[in-house]
């Protein structure tokens, strides 16, 4: 077995076990939930490994709870009756850290509506960031930036092709030791499994795999943008399929419950002017490698197509920012009004940081991004704690105007 690479959610899982009777660790399939949970579990039961155990658990879910604590119940959503059994057991035991429930799909709200204060703590897990893959130095701290500090770094010697390779490989633990071509094929197989099987076993509703694949392609084609449902429908139609508006909502909800589709919510709380602020979210697949796989893109093809590469690189930055922000109790938004936009806004308490994402760190590119952010910051009620341009490669430093330039290969929590 390969050595365990620490994850940023390790500490969050530890805190959850101290503060609640059970922790729900949830995220997309193959992001490493089971391996991470096993680092802190004293016993486990894997519901995806035994149909007989699932049948028995549906009849008597209590039998799944017996074992040393913390007891790991893996893929708990396969036996939804476990939820209330754990809830009642936590009430009876009156102790923290009794159970870890991992799940790669969110059941219907009816299953989990009776949560109970203090019983469950939720921890979201995503694919691995570049820091967790040991491909980022972490020398530029997101927390420090929000505190008004800045670090400098000479940067990595990786070039754009190397970054494209990291993007296409993705943050999937199982891909780290694979040849790049095999990792890309695994990502394509992942999408095929989602479309042909996982989205059906989610809730028993039959969905057309061709339409699911067309929707995933449309999301990939528009990754990191404010794409509307109408545009998604047009792209799906162009792919030879058709989804009615209500059906499209249902398919998007299913992909979100599988943690495959994520939204970057809009932010506009600090605007001073009367400019109209966009309220719709940006849309992403949970890892940019899936968008590359859906598009059939290779690293070489991305380098040859800077527009697509830049779009998917923004999704890569969003993925890593989201992981780092969660580790420091912050959130990641997007901002756009009629005059300007920010690719990302990191908010922690009463502090915020504006981020622009650029593939290139060339002076003329960074100058334009920095001047635009500075003009926008002047129109905000609350000044930013930091403004940053995140690039694919190059050094990390603070400019004379105060704007930080940092490579994604230097960024960390």
Coordinates of C-alpha atoms in Angstrom, one line a residue:
X1 CA 0.0 0.0 0.0
X2 CA 1.3 3.5 -0.9
X3 CA 2.0 5.8 2.1
X4 CA -0.9 8.0 3.2
X5 CA -0.5 11.6 2.0
X6 CA -2.0 13.9 4.6
X7 CA -5.1 15.8 3.7
X8 CA -6.3 19.2 4.9
X9 CA -9.6 17.6 6.1
X10 CA -7.7 15.5 8.6
X11 CA -7.8 18.2 11.2
X12 CA -11.4 19.1 10.3
X13 CA -12.3 15.4 10.9
X14 CA -10.5 15.4 14.2
X15 CA -12.4 18.6 15.3
X16 CA -15.7 17.1 14.2
X17 CA -15.1 14.0 16.3
X18 CA -14.4 16.1 19.3
X19 CA -17.5 18.3 18.9
X20 CA -20.2 15.8 17.8
X21 CA -21.3 12.3 18.2
X22 CA -20.9 11.5 14.5
X23 CA -19.1 13.0 11.6
X24 CA -20.4 12.8 8.0
X25 CA -17.5 12.9 5.6
X26 CA -18.9 13.5 2.1
X27 CA -17.6 14.2 -1.3
X28 CA -17.2 12.7 -4.8
X29 CA -16.4 9.1 -5.4
X30 CA -12.6 8.2 -5.4
X31 CA -11.5 11.5 -3.7
X32 CA -10.1 9.5 -0.8
X33 CA -12.8 9.6 1.9
X34 CA -12.5 6.0 3.0
X35 CA -8.7 6.1 3.3
X36 CA -8.8 9.4 5.2
X37 CA -11.5 8.2 7.6
X38 CA -9.6 5.0 8.2
X39 CA -6.7 7.0 9.6
X40 CA -8.9 7.9 12.6
X41 CA -11.4 5.0 12.8
X42 CA -11.0 2.2 15.3
X43 CA -13.3 -0.2 13.3
X44 CA -15.2 -0.1 10.1
X45 CA -17.9 -1.7 8.0
X46 CA -18.0 -1.2 4.2
X47 CA -21.5 -1.3 2.8
X48 CA -20.4 -1.2 -0.8
X49 CA -18.6 -4.5 -0.3
X50 CA -21.4 -6.8 0.8
X51 CA -24.9 -7.0 -0.6
X52 CA -25.9 -9.4 2.2
X53 CA -24.7 -6.9 4.8
X54 CA -26.8 -4.2 3.1
X55 CA -29.9 -6.3 3.2
X56 CA -29.3 -7.2 6.9
X57 CA -28.7 -3.6 7.7
X58 CA -32.0 -2.5 6.1
X59 CA -33.8 -4.9 8.4
X60 CA -31.7 -4.1 11.5
X61 CA -29.4 -1.1 11.0
X62 CA -28.3 -1.4 14.7
X63 CA -26.1 -4.4 13.8
X64 CA -23.9 -2.1 11.7
X65 CA -23.1 0.1 14.7
X66 CA -21.4 -2.5 16.9
X67 CA -17.6 -2.1 17.1
X68 CA -14.8 0.0 18.6
X69 CA -15.3 3.8 18.2
X70 CA -14.9 5.8 16.2
X71 CA -16.8 3.3 14.0
X72 CA -16.5 4.0 10.3
X73 CA -19.6 3.2 8.2
X74 CA -18.5 3.5 4.6
X75 CA -21.0 4.5 1.9
X76 CA -23.7 4.8 4.5
X77 CA -26.2 6.1 1.9
X78 CA -26.6 2.6 0.6
X79 CA -28.5 1.8 3.8
X80 CA -30.3 5.1 4.6
X81 CA -31.8 3.5 7.7
X82 CA -28.4 3.8 9.3
X83 CA -28.9 7.6 9.7
X84 CA -31.6 7.4 12.3
X85 CA -29.9 4.4 14.0
X86 CA -26.8 6.5 14.4
X87 CA -28.8 9.4 15.6
X88 CA -30.5 7.3 18.3
X89 CA -27.2 5.7 19.3
X90 CA -25.5 9.1 19.7
X91 CA -28.4 10.2 21.9
X92 CA -28.1 7.1 24.1
X93 CA -24.3 7.1 24.4
X94 CA -24.0 10.8 25.1
X95 CA -20.4 10.9 23.9
X96 CA -18.5 12.5 21.1
X97 CA -16.6 10.8 18.4
X98 CA -18.7 7.6 18.1
X99 CA -19.2 7.3 14.3
X100 CA -17.7 8.4 11.0
X101 CA -20.2 8.2 8.1
X102 CA -18.6 8.4 4.6
X103 CA -20.8 8.9 1.5
X104 CA -20.2 9.7 -2.2
X105 CA -23.9 10.6 -2.8
X106 CA -26.3 12.7 -0.8
X107 CA -29.7 10.9 -0.2
X108 CA -33.0 12.7 -0.4
X109 CA -33.6 15.4 2.3
X110 CA -36.2 13.1 3.9
X111 CA -33.5 10.8 5.1
X112 CA -31.5 13.4 6.9
X113 CA -34.0 16.0 7.9
X114 CA -33.9 14.9 11.6
X115 CA -30.3 15.8 12.3
X116 CA -30.4 17.1 15.9
X117 CA -28.1 19.7 17.2
X118 CA -24.8 18.3 18.4
X119 CA -25.3 14.9 16.9
X120 CA -23.7 15.3 13.4
X121 CA -20.8 17.3 12.1
X122 CA -20.4 17.6 8.4
X123 CA -17.1 17.7 6.6
X124 CA -16.9 18.2 2.9
X125 CA -14.0 16.5 1.0
X126 CA -12.8 17.3 -2.5
X127 CA -10.2 15.8 -4.7
X128 CA -6.6 16.6 -3.7
X129 CA -5.2 20.1 -4.0
X130 CA -1.8 20.7 -5.5
X131 CA -0.4 21.2 -2.0
X132 CA -1.8 17.8 -0.9
X133 CA -0.3 16.2 -4.0
X134 CA 3.0 17.8 -3.0
X135 CA 3.1 19.8 -6.2
X136 CA 2.7 23.2 -4.5
X137 CA 5.3 24.6 -2.1
X138 CA 2.6 26.3 0.1
X139 CA 4.9 29.2 0.6
X140 CA 2.1 31.7 0.0
X141 CA -0.5 31.3 2.7
X142 CA -4.1 32.2 2.1
X143 CA -4.6 32.9 5.8
X144 CA -1.5 35.2 5.8
X145 CA -2.9 37.1 2.7
X146 CA -6.2 37.7 4.5
X147 CA -4.2 38.9 7.5
X148 CA -2.5 41.5 5.2
X149 CA 0.8 39.6 4.9
X150 CA 2.5 38.4 1.8
X151 CA 5.2 35.8 1.1
X152 CA 7.6 35.6 -1.8
X153 CA 9.0 32.7 -3.7
X154 CA 11.2 32.2 -6.7
X155 CA 8.6 29.8 -8.0
X156 CA 8.6 26.3 -9.5
X157 CA 10.5 25.3 -12.6
X158 CA 7.4 23.7 -14.0
X159 CA 6.2 25.1 -17.3
X160 CA 2.7 25.5 -18.8
X161 CA 2.8 22.0 -20.2
X162 CA 3.6 20.7 -16.7
X163 CA 0.6 22.6 -15.3
X164 CA -1.6 21.2 -18.0
X165 CA -0.5 17.7 -17.1
X166 CA -1.4 18.3 -13.5
X167 CA -4.8 19.6 -14.6
X168 CA -5.5 16.6 -16.8
X169 CA -4.3 14.1 -14.1
X170 CA -6.6 15.7 -11.5
X171 CA -6.7 15.5 -7.8
X172 CA -7.7 11.8 -7.6
X173 CA -5.5 9.8 -5.2
X174 CA -5.7 6.8 -7.4
X175 CA -4.2 8.7 -10.3
X176 CA -1.1 9.9 -8.6
X177 CA 1.0 6.8 -9.4
X178 CA -0.5 6.1 -12.8
X179 CA 1.1 7.0 -16.1
X180 CA -0.5 10.2 -17.4
X181 CA -2.2 8.5 -20.3
X182 CA -3.7 5.9 -17.9
X183 CA -4.9 8.6 -15.5
X184 CA -6.6 10.5 -18.4
X185 CA -8.3 7.2 -19.4
X186 CA -9.4 6.6 -15.8
X187 CA -11.0 10.1 -15.7
X188 CA -13.0 9.3 -18.9
X189 CA -14.1 5.9 -17.4
X190 CA -15.1 7.8 -14.2
X191 CA -17.5 10.0 -16.3
X192 CA -18.9 7.0 -18.1
X193 CA -19.6 5.2 -14.8
X194 CA -21.3 8.4 -13.5
X195 CA -23.5 8.6 -16.6
X196 CA -24.3 4.9 -17.0
X197 CA -24.6 3.6 -13.4
X198 CA -24.0 6.0 -10.4
X199 CA -26.6 8.5 -11.4
X200 CA -29.2 5.7 -11.5
X201 CA -28.3 4.0 -8.2
X202 CA -28.4 7.4 -6.6
X203 CA -32.2 7.3 -6.2
X204 CA -33.6 4.6 -8.5
X205 CA -34.7 7.2 -11.1
X206 CA -33.9 6.2 -14.7
X207 CA -31.9 8.9 -16.5
X208 CA -30.7 8.6 -20.0
X209 CA -26.9 8.1 -20.0
X210 CA -26.6 9.9 -23.3
X211 CA -28.3 13.0 -21.9
X212 CA -26.2 12.8 -18.7
X213 CA -23.1 12.7 -20.8
X214 CA -24.3 15.6 -22.9
X215 CA -25.0 17.7 -19.8
X216 CA -21.5 16.9 -18.4
X217 CA -20.0 18.0 -21.7
X218 CA -22.0 21.2 -21.6
X219 CA -20.8 21.9 -18.1
X220 CA -17.2 21.1 -19.1
X221 CA -17.5 23.4 -22.1
X222 CA -18.7 26.2 -19.9
X223 CA -16.6 25.4 -16.8
X224 CA -15.9 28.4 -14.6
X225 CA -18.4 30.7 -16.3
X226 CA -21.8 32.2 -15.4
X227 CA -23.5 29.8 -17.9
X228 CA -27.3 29.8 -17.8
X229 CA -29.7 26.9 -18.0
X230 CA -30.8 28.1 -21.4
X231 CA -27.2 27.9 -22.7
X232 CA -26.8 24.5 -21.2
X233 CA -29.9 23.4 -23.0
X234 CA -28.6 24.8 -26.3
X235 CA -25.3 23.0 -25.9
X236 CA -27.2 19.7 -25.1
X237 CA -29.4 20.1 -28.2
X238 CA -26.3 20.7 -30.2
X239 CA -25.0 17.4 -29.0
X240 CA -28.0 15.7 -30.4
X241 CA -30.0 15.4 -27.1
X242 CA -32.9 17.3 -25.6
X243 CA -33.7 18.2 -22.0
X244 CA -36.8 20.1 -20.9
X245 CA -36.1 22.9 -18.3
X246 CA -37.6 20.9 -15.4
X247 CA -35.7 17.7 -16.5
X248 CA -32.5 19.8 -16.7
X249 CA -32.9 20.9 -13.1
X250 CA -33.4 17.3 -12.0
X251 CA -30.3 16.2 -13.8
X252 CA -28.2 19.1 -12.3
X253 CA -29.5 18.2 -8.9
X254 CA -28.5 14.6 -9.3
X255 CA -25.0 15.6 -10.4
X256 CA -24.8 17.9 -7.4
X257 CA -25.9 15.1 -5.0
X258 CA -23.1 13.0 -6.5
X259 CA -20.7 15.9 -5.7
X260 CA -19.7 16.0 -9.4
X261 CA -21.2 19.5 -10.1
X262 CA -20.4 22.4 -7.8
X263 CA -21.4 26.1 -7.8
X264 CA -19.3 29.1 -7.0
X265 CA -21.9 31.4 -5.4
X266 CA -22.1 35.1 -6.2
X267 CA -20.9 37.8 -3.7
X268 CA -21.9 41.4 -3.5
X269 CA -22.3 42.4 0.1
X270 CA -19.7 45.1 0.0
X271 CA -20.7 47.0 -3.1
X272 CA -21.1 50.8 -2.5
X273 CA -22.4 51.8 -6.0
X274 CA -25.8 51.1 -7.5
X275 CA -24.3 48.9 -10.2
X276 CA -26.3 45.8 -10.9
X277 CA -24.6 42.8 -9.3
X278 CA -24.9 39.4 -10.8
X279 CA -26.5 36.9 -8.4
X280 CA -26.2 33.7 -10.4
X281 CA -23.4 31.3 -9.5
X282 CA -20.5 30.2 -11.6
X283 CA -20.5 26.5 -12.5
X284 CA -17.8 24.0 -12.3
X285 CA -17.2 20.2 -12.3
X286 CA -15.6 19.2 -9.0
X287 CA -12.2 18.7 -10.6
X288 CA -11.0 20.3 -13.8
X289 CA -9.6 16.9 -14.9
X290 CA -13.2 15.8 -15.5
X291 CA -13.8 18.8 -17.7
X292 CA -10.7 18.0 -19.7
X293 CA -11.8 14.3 -19.9
X294 CA -15.3 15.3 -21.1
X295 CA -13.8 17.6 -23.8
X296 CA -11.3 15.0 -24.8
X297 CA -8.5 17.4 -24.1
X298 CA -4.9 16.4 -23.6
X299 CA -2.1 18.6 -22.0
X300 CA -0.7 19.4 -25.4
X301 CA -4.1 20.3 -26.8
X302 CA -4.7 22.7 -23.9
X303 CA -1.4 24.4 -24.3
X304 CA -2.3 24.9 -28.0
X305 CA -5.7 26.4 -27.0
X306 CA -5.0 29.1 -24.4
X307 CA -8.7 30.1 -24.2
X308 CA -9.8 26.6 -23.1
X309 CA -6.7 26.1 -21.0
X310 CA -7.4 29.4 -19.2
X311 CA -11.0 28.5 -18.5
X312 CA -10.1 25.1 -17.1
X313 CA -7.2 26.6 -15.2
X314 CA -9.6 29.0 -13.5
X315 CA -11.6 25.8 -12.3
X316 CA -8.3 24.4 -11.0
X317 CA -7.7 27.6 -9.0
X318 CA -11.3 27.5 -7.7
X319 CA -10.8 23.8 -6.6
X320 CA -7.6 24.6 -4.7
X321 CA -8.9 27.9 -3.2
X322 CA -12.0 26.1 -2.0
X323 CA -9.9 23.4 -0.2
X324 CA -7.6 26.0 1.3
X325 CA -10.4 28.3 2.3
X326 CA -12.3 25.4 4.0
X327 CA -9.2 24.7 6.1
X328 CA -9.2 28.2 7.5
X329 CA -13.0 28.6 7.9
X330 CA -13.3 30.8 4.8
X331 CA -15.5 30.6 1.7
X332 CA -14.9 31.3 -2.0
X333 CA -17.3 33.4 -4.0
X334 CA -17.3 35.1 -7.4
X335 CA -18.2 38.8 -8.2
X336 CA -19.5 40.5 -11.2
X337 CA -21.3 43.8 -11.8
X338 CA -22.0 45.8 -15.0
X339 CA -18.5 47.3 -15.0
X340 CA -16.1 44.8 -13.5
X341 CA -15.6 41.3 -12.1
X342 CA -13.4 39.2 -9.8
X343 CA -12.8 35.6 -10.7
X344 CA -12.9 34.7 -7.0
X345 CA -13.5 36.4 -3.7
X346 CA -12.3 34.7 -0.5
X347 CA -14.3 35.7 2.6
X348 CA -13.3 35.0 6.2
X349 CA -15.2 36.7 8.9
X350 CA -15.2 40.4 8.0
X351 CA -12.2 40.2 5.7
X352 CA -12.2 39.6 2.0
X353 CA -9.6 39.1 -0.7
X354 CA -10.2 39.6 -4.5
X355 CA -8.6 37.2 -6.9
X356 CA -8.0 37.3 -10.6
X357 CA -6.8 34.2 -12.4
X358 CA -4.3 34.4 -15.3
X359 CA -2.5 31.7 -17.1
X360 CA 0.4 34.0 -17.9
X361 CA 2.5 36.0 -15.4
X362 CA 3.7 38.4 -18.1
X363 CA 3.9 42.0 -16.9
X364 CA 1.3 43.4 -19.3
X365 CA -1.2 40.7 -18.3
X366 CA -0.6 41.2 -14.6
X367 CA -0.7 45.0 -14.9
X368 CA -4.1 44.9 -16.5
X369 CA -5.5 42.5 -13.9
X370 CA -4.1 44.5 -11.0
X371 CA -5.3 47.9 -12.2
X372 CA -8.8 46.5 -12.7
X373 CA -8.9 45.0 -9.2
X374 CA -7.6 48.3 -7.7
X375 CA -10.4 50.3 -9.4
X376 CA -13.0 47.9 -8.3
X377 CA -11.7 47.9 -4.7
X378 CA -12.2 51.7 -4.5
X379 CA -16.0 51.2 -5.0
X380 CA -16.4 48.7 -2.1
X381 CA -17.7 49.7 1.3
X382 CA -15.1 47.6 3.0
X383 CA -11.5 47.7 1.6
X384 CA -10.0 44.3 0.8
X385 CA -7.4 42.6 3.0
X386 CA -5.6 41.6 -0.1
X387 CA -5.8 41.6 -3.9
X388 CA -4.1 38.7 -5.7
X389 CA -3.4 37.6 -9.3
X390 CA -3.0 33.8 -9.4
X391 CA -0.9 32.6 -12.3
X392 CA 0.0 29.1 -13.5
X393 CA 3.8 29.5 -13.2
X394 CA 6.4 32.1 -12.3
X395 CA 7.5 33.7 -9.0
X396 CA 5.3 35.0 -6.2
X397 CA 5.8 38.5 -4.9
X398 CA 4.0 41.7 -3.8
X399 CA 3.9 44.5 -6.4
X400 CA 4.6 48.2 -5.5
X401 CA 0.8 48.9 -5.7
X402 CA 0.1 46.2 -3.1
X403 CA -1.3 43.6 -5.4
X404 CA 0.1 40.1 -4.7
X405 CA 1.1 37.9 -7.6
X406 CA 1.3 34.2 -6.8
X407 CA 1.7 31.0 -8.8
X408 CA -0.8 28.3 -8.0
X409 CA 2.3 26.2 -7.4
X410 CA 3.1 28.3 -4.3
X411 CA -0.4 28.6 -2.9
X412 CA -1.5 26.9 0.3
X413 CA -3.9 27.5 3.3

